[in-house]
Coordinates of C-alpha atoms and ligand atoms in Angstrom, one line a residue:
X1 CA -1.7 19.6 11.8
X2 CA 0.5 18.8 8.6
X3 CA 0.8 14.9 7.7
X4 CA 4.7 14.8 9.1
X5 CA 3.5 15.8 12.4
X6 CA 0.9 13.8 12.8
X7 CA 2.5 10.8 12.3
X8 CA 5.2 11.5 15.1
X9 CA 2.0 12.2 17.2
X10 CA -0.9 9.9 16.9
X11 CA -1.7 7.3 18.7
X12 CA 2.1 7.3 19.7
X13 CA 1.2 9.7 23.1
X14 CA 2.7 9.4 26.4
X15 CA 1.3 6.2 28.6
X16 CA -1.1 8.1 30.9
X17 CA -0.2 5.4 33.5
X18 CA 3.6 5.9 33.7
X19 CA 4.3 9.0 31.5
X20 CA 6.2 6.6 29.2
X21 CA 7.0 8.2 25.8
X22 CA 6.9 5.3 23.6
X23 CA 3.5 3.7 23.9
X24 CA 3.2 0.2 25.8
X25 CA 2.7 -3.4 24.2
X26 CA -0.1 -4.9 25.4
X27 CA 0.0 -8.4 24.7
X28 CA -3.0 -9.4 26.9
X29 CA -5.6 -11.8 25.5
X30 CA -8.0 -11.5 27.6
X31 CA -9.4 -8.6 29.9
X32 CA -10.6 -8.9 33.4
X33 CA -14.4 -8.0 33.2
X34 CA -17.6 -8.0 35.9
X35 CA -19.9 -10.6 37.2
X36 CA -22.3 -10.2 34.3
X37 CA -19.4 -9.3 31.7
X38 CA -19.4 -5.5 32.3
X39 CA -16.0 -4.2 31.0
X40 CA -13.3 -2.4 33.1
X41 CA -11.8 -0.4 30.0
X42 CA -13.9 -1.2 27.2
X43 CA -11.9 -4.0 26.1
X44 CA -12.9 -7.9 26.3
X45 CA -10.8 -10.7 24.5
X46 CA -7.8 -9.5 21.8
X47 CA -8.6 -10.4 18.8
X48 CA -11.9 -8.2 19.0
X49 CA -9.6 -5.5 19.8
X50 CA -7.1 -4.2 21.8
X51 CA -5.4 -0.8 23.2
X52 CA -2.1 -1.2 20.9
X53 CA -4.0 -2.0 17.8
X54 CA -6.4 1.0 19.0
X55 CA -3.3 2.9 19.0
X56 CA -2.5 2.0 15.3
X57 CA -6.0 3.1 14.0
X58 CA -6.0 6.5 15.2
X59 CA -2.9 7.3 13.4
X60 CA -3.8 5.3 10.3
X61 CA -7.3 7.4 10.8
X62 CA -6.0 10.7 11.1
X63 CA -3.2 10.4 8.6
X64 CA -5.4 9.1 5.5
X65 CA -8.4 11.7 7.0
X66 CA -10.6 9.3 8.3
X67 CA -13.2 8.5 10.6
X68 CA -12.5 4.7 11.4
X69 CA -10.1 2.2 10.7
X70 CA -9.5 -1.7 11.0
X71 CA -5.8 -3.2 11.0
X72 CA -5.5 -6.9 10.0
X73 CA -2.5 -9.6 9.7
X74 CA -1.4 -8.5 6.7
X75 CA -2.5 -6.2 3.6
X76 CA -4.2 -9.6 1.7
X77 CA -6.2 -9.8 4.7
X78 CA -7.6 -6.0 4.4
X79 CA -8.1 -6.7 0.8
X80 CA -10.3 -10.1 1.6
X81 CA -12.3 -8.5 4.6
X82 CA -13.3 -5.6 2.6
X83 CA -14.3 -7.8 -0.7
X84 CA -15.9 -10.4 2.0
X85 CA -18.4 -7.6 2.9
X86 CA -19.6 -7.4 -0.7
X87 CA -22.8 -9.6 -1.4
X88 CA -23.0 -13.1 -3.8
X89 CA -22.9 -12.0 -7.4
X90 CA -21.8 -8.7 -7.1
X91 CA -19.8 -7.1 -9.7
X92 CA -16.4 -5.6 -9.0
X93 CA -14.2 -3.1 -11.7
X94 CA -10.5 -3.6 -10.9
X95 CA -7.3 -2.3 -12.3
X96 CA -5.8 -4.0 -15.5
X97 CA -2.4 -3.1 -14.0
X98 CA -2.4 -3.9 -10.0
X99 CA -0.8 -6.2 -7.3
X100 CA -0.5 -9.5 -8.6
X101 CA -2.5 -10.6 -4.7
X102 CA -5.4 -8.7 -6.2
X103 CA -5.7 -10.1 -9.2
X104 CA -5.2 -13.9 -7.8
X105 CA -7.9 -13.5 -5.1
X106 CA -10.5 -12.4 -8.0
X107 CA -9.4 -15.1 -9.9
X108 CA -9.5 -17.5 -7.2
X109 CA -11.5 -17.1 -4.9
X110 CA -14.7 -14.4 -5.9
X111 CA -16.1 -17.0 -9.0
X112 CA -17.2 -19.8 -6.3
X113 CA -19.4 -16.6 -4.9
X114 CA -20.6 -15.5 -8.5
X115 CA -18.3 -12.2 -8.4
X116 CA -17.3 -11.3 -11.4
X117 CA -13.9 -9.0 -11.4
X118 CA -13.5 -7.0 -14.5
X119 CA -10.5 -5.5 -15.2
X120 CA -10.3 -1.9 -16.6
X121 CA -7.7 0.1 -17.5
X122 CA -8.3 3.0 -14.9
X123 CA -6.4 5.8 -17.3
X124 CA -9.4 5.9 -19.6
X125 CA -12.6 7.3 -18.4
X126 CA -14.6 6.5 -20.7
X127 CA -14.1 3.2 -20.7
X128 CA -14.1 3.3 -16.8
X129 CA -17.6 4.9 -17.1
X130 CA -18.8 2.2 -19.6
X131 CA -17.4 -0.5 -17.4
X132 CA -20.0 0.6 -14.6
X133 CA -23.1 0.7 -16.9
X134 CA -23.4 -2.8 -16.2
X135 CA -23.9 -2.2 -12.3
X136 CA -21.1 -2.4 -10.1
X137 CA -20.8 -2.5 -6.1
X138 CA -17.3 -1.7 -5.9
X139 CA -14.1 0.0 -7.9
X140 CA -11.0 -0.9 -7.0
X141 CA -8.2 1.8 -7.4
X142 CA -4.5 1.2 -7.7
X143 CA -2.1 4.6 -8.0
X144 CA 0.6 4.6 -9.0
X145 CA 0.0 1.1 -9.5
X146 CA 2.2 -2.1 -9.5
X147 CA 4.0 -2.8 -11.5
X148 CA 3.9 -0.4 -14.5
X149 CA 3.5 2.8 -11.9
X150 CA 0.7 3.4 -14.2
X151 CA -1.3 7.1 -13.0
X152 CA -4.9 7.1 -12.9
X153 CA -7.4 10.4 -11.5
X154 CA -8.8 9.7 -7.9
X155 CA -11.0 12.3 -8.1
X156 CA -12.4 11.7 -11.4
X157 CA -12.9 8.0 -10.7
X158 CA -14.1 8.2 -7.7
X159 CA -17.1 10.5 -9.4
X160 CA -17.4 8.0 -11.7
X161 CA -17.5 5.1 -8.8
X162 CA -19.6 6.8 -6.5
X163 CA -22.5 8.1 -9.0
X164 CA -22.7 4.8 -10.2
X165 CA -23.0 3.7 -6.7
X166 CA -20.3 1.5 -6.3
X167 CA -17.8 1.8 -3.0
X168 CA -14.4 3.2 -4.2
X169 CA -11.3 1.5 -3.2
X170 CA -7.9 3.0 -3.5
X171 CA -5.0 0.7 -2.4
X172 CA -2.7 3.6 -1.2
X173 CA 0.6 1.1 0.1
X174 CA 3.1 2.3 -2.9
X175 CA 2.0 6.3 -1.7
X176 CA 1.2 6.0 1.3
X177 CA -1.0 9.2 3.0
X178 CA 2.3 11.5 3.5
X179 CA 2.0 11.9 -0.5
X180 CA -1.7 11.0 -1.4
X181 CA -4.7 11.3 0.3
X182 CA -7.7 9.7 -1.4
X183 CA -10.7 9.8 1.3
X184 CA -9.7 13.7 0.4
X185 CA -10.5 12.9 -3.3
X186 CA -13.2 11.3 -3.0
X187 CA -12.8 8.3 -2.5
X188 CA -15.0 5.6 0.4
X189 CA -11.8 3.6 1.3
X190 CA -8.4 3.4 1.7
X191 CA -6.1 0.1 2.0
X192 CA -2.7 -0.2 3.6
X193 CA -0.4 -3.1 3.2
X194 CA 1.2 -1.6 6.0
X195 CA 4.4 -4.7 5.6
X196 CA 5.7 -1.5 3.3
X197 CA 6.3 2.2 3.8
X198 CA 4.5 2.2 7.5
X199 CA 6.6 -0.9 9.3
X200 CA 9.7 0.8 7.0
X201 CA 12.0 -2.0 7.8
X202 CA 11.1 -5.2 5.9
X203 CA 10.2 -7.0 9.5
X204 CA 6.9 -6.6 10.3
X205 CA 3.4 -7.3 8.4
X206 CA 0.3 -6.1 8.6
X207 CA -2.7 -4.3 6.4
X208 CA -5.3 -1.6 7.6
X209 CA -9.0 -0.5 6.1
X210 CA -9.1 3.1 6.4
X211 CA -12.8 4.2 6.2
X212 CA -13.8 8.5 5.0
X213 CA -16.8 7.3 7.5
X214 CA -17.9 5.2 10.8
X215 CA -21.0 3.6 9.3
X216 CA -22.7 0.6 8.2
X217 CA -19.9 -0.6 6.3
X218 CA -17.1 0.0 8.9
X219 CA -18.9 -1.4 11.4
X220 CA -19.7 -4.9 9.0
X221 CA -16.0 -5.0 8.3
X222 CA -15.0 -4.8 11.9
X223 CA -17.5 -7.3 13.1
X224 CA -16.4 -9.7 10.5
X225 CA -12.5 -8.7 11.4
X226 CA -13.7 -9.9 14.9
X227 CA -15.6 -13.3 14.1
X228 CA -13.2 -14.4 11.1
X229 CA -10.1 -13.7 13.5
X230 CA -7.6 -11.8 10.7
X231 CA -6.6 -9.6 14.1
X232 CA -3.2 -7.9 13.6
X233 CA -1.0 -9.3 16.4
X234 CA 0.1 -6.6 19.0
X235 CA 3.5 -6.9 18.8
X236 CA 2.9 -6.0 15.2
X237 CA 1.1 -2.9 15.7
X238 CA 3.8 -1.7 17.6
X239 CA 6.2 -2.3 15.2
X240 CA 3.9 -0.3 12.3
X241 CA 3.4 2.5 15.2
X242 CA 6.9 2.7 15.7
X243 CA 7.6 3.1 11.3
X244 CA 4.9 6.1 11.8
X245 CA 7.0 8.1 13.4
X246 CA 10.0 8.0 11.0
X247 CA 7.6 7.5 8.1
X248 CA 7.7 11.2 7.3
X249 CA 11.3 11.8 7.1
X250 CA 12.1 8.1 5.2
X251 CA 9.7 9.1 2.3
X252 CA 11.0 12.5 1.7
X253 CA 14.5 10.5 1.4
X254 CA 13.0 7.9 -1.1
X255 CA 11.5 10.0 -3.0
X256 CA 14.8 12.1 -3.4
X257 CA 16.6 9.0 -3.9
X258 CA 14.3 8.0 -6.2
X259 CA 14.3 11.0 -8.4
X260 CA 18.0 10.8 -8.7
X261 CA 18.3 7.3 -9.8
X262 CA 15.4 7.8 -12.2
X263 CA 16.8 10.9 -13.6
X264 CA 20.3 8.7 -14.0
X265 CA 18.7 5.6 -15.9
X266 CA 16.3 7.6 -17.7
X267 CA 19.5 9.2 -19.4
X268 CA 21.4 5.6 -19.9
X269 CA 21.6 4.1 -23.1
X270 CA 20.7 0.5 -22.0
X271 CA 17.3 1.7 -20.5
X272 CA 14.3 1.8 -22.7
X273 CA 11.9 3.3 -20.7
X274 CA 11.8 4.2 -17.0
X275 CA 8.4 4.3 -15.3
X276 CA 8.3 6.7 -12.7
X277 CA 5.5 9.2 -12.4
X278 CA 7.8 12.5 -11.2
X279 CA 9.8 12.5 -14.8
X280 CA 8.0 14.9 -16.8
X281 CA 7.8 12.2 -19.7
X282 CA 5.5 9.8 -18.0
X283 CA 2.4 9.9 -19.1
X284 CA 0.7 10.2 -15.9
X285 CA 3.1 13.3 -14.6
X286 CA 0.5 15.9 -15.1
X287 CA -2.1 14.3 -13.1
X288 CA 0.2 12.6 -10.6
X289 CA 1.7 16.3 -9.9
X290 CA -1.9 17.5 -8.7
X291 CA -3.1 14.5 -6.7
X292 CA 0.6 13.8 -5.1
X293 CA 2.9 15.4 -2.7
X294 CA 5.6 13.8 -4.0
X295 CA 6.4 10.8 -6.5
X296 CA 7.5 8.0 -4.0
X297 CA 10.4 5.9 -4.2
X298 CA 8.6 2.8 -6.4
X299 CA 10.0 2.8 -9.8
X300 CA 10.2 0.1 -12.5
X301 CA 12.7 0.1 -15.6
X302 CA 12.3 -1.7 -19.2
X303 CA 15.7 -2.8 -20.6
X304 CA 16.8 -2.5 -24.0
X305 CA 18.0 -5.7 -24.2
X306 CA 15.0 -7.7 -22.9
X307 CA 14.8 -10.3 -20.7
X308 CA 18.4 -11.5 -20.9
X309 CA 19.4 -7.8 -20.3
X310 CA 17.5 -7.1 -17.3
X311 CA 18.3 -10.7 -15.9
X312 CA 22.0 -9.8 -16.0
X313 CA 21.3 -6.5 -14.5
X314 CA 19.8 -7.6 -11.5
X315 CA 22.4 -10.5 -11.2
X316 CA 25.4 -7.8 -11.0
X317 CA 23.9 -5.3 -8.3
X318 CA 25.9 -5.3 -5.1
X319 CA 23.8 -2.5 -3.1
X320 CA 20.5 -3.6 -4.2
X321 CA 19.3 -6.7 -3.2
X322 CA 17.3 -9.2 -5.7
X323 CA 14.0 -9.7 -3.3
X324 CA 10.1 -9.1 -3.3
X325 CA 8.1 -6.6 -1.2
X326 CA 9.2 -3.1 -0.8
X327 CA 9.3 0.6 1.7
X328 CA 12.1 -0.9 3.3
X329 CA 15.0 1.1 4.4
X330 CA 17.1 -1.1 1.5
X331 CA 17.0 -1.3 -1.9
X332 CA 15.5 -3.8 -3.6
X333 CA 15.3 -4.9 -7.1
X334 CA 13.0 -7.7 -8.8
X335 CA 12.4 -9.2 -12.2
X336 CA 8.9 -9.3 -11.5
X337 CA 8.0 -11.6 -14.9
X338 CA 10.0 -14.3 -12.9
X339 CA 7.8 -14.2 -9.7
X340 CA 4.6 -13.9 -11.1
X341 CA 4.2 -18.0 -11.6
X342 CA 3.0 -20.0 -14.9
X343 CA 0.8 -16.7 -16.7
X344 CA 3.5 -13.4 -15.7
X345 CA 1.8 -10.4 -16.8
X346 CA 5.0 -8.0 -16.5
X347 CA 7.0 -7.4 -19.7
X348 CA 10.1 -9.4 -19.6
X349 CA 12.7 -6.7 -19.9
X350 CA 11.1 -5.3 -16.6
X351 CA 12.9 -5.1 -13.4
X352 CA 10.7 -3.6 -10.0
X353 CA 13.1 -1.3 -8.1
X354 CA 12.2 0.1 -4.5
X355 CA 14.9 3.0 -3.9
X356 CA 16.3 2.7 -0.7
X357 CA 17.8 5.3 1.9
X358 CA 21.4 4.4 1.2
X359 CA 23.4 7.4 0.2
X360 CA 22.1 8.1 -3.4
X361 CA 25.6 8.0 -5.1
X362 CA 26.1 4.8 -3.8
X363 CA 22.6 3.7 -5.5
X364 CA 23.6 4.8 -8.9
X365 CA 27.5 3.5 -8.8
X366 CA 25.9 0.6 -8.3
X367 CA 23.2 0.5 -11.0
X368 CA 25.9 1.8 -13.5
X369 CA 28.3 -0.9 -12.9
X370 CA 25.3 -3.1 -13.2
X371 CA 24.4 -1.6 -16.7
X372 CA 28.2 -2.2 -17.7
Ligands
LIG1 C1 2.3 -5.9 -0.6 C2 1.1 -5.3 -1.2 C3 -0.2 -5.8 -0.9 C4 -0.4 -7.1 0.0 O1 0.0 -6.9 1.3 P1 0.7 -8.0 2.3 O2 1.0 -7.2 3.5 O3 1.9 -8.5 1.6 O4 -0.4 -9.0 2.5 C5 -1.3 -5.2 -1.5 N1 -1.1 -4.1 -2.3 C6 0.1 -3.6 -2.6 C7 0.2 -2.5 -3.5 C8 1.2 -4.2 -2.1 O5 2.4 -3.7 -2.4

């Protein structure tokens, strides 16, 4: 079955017990069990797992194409459980251009371990290759990635990763499986902030591990999920399971959206450059064309006039609303140099743009009353 129709579908059937159509909640802590702790349903004590969360990994699983999946409280705590697995003094290749959470926990947090993150940038082979001569347990991909929407190959990477025997990552949250698949290309992994595209409505946060197979390192992850206690609330899976089956018909409207409003500031004056991997100009368009469906509805845009230029901007749009986080059903807009604390990495003159499903007119009135 095509993507779309899966994620109406999974893990979103009919309540056997009732014939309901929209799956239950169940908000249940703990499970009745036997005498000597036999199970009724399989199930025990929530935060080892529950039937609503269950629910949420089959359709993650069978959207991304893969054979197991773990969801979490949020994307962060996907990312930590996976790099948790890896052992003391393990060497990890990350994108130079990724999500700034990334890059803080393997500033942060990997050194006390002895894990040394080494950041590459992932559009040059070569130096991707060279990177891993020195040994490397995991590679860490980000496509498009935040918050240059940089393009780099899955497949070719994950060659790269996976002869030199590391476990390839790809952080799929700004693509999400309707448009990119990477277990198909290749890769070991696949993580969801599933706050984004999947939840669709800026009210619910979560993250998911999807895994290409149920193994040894599945299983680690899933027994640390369980001991650690990073369980995704049900309430919250329900909410994510709920985003699955609009998420088909929302991203074929952002990324229409977003071609429209990229097409309109790529021809304005005031806009230097706009990085968006579906205009033909962008250097990653040729490889972004064969690995994606589509080209999503993340953009970012680099102002003429710098930093002042892009602060005013942002400070006159009406439709879109100055905030973090993005896949929402609303626009949003951010000057990401200004959120990125005392080092930002992001060029001033860049503003972070999710495109919305308002009407698209609307979008770009707005953006050209905003360029003045
Ligand atoms: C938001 C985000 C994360 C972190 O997820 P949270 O749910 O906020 O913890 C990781 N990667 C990308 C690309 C994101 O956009």
């Amino acid at each position: 079955m095509r993507p779309e129709t899966l994620s109406v579908h999974v893990g979103n059937e009919a309540d056997p017990a009732t014939g309901a159509v929209a799956p239950p909640i169940h908000l249940a802590t703990t499970f009745r069990h036997g005498p000597s702790g036999e199970r009724v349903a399989g199930y025990e004590y929530q935060r080892e797992g529950n039937p609503t969360n269950d629910r949420l990994r089959e359709a993650l699983a069978a959207l991304e194409g893969g054979e197991d999946a773990a969801t979490f409280a949020s994307g962060m705590a996907a990312m930590t459980g996976l790099l948790e697995c890896l052992p003391n003094g393990a060497r990890v290749l990350i994108p130079d251009d990724c999500y700034t959470g990334l890059r803080m926990l393997c500033a942060e947090y990997l050194p006390e371990r002895g894990i040394e993150a080494v950041a590459v940038d992932m559009g040059g082979l070569d130096a991707v290759r060279a990177a891993c001569a020195g040994g490397v347990a995991l590679l860490w991909i980000e496509t498009p990635s935040n918050p240059l929407m940089k393009v780099s190959d899955l497949a070719a990477l994950a060659e790269i990763g996976r002869a030199a025997g590391a476990v390839v990552v790809a952080d799929n949250t700004f693509a999400t499986p309707l448009l990119q698949r990477p277990l198909s290309l290749g890769a070991d992994v696949v993580m969801h902030s599933t706050t984004k595209y999947f939840g669709g409505h800026s009210d619910v946060l979560g993250g998911a591990l999807v895994f290409a197979r149920r193994g040894e390192l599945s299983q680690k992850v899933a027994h640390r999920l369980h001991i650690t206690g990073a369980t995704l609330a049900p309430f919250s899976a329900w909410l994510t399971l709920r985003g699955c089956r609009s998420l088909g018909a929302r991203i074929a409207m952002h990324c229409a959206n977003a071609r429209r409003v990229a097409e309109f500031l790529a021809a304005h004056p005031a806009i230097e450059r706009v990085n968006w991997p579906g205009l033909p100009s962008h250097p990653g368009h040729a490889i972004a064309a064969r690995q994606m469906r589509d080209f999503g509805g993340m953009m970012s845009i680099q102002l003429r006039g710098g930093r002042e230029a892009a602060l005013a901007m942002a400070g006159r749009l009406r439709v879109f609303t100055n905030a973090t986080s993005l896949g929402g059903c609303e626009s949003l807009i951010e000057h990401r140099a200004s959120v990125e604390g005392p080092h930002p990495r992001s060029p001033q003159n860049l503003l972070r743009m999710s495109v919305g499903l308002e009407h698209v007119e609307d979008l770009i009135e707005d953006l050209r009353q905003a360029l003045g």
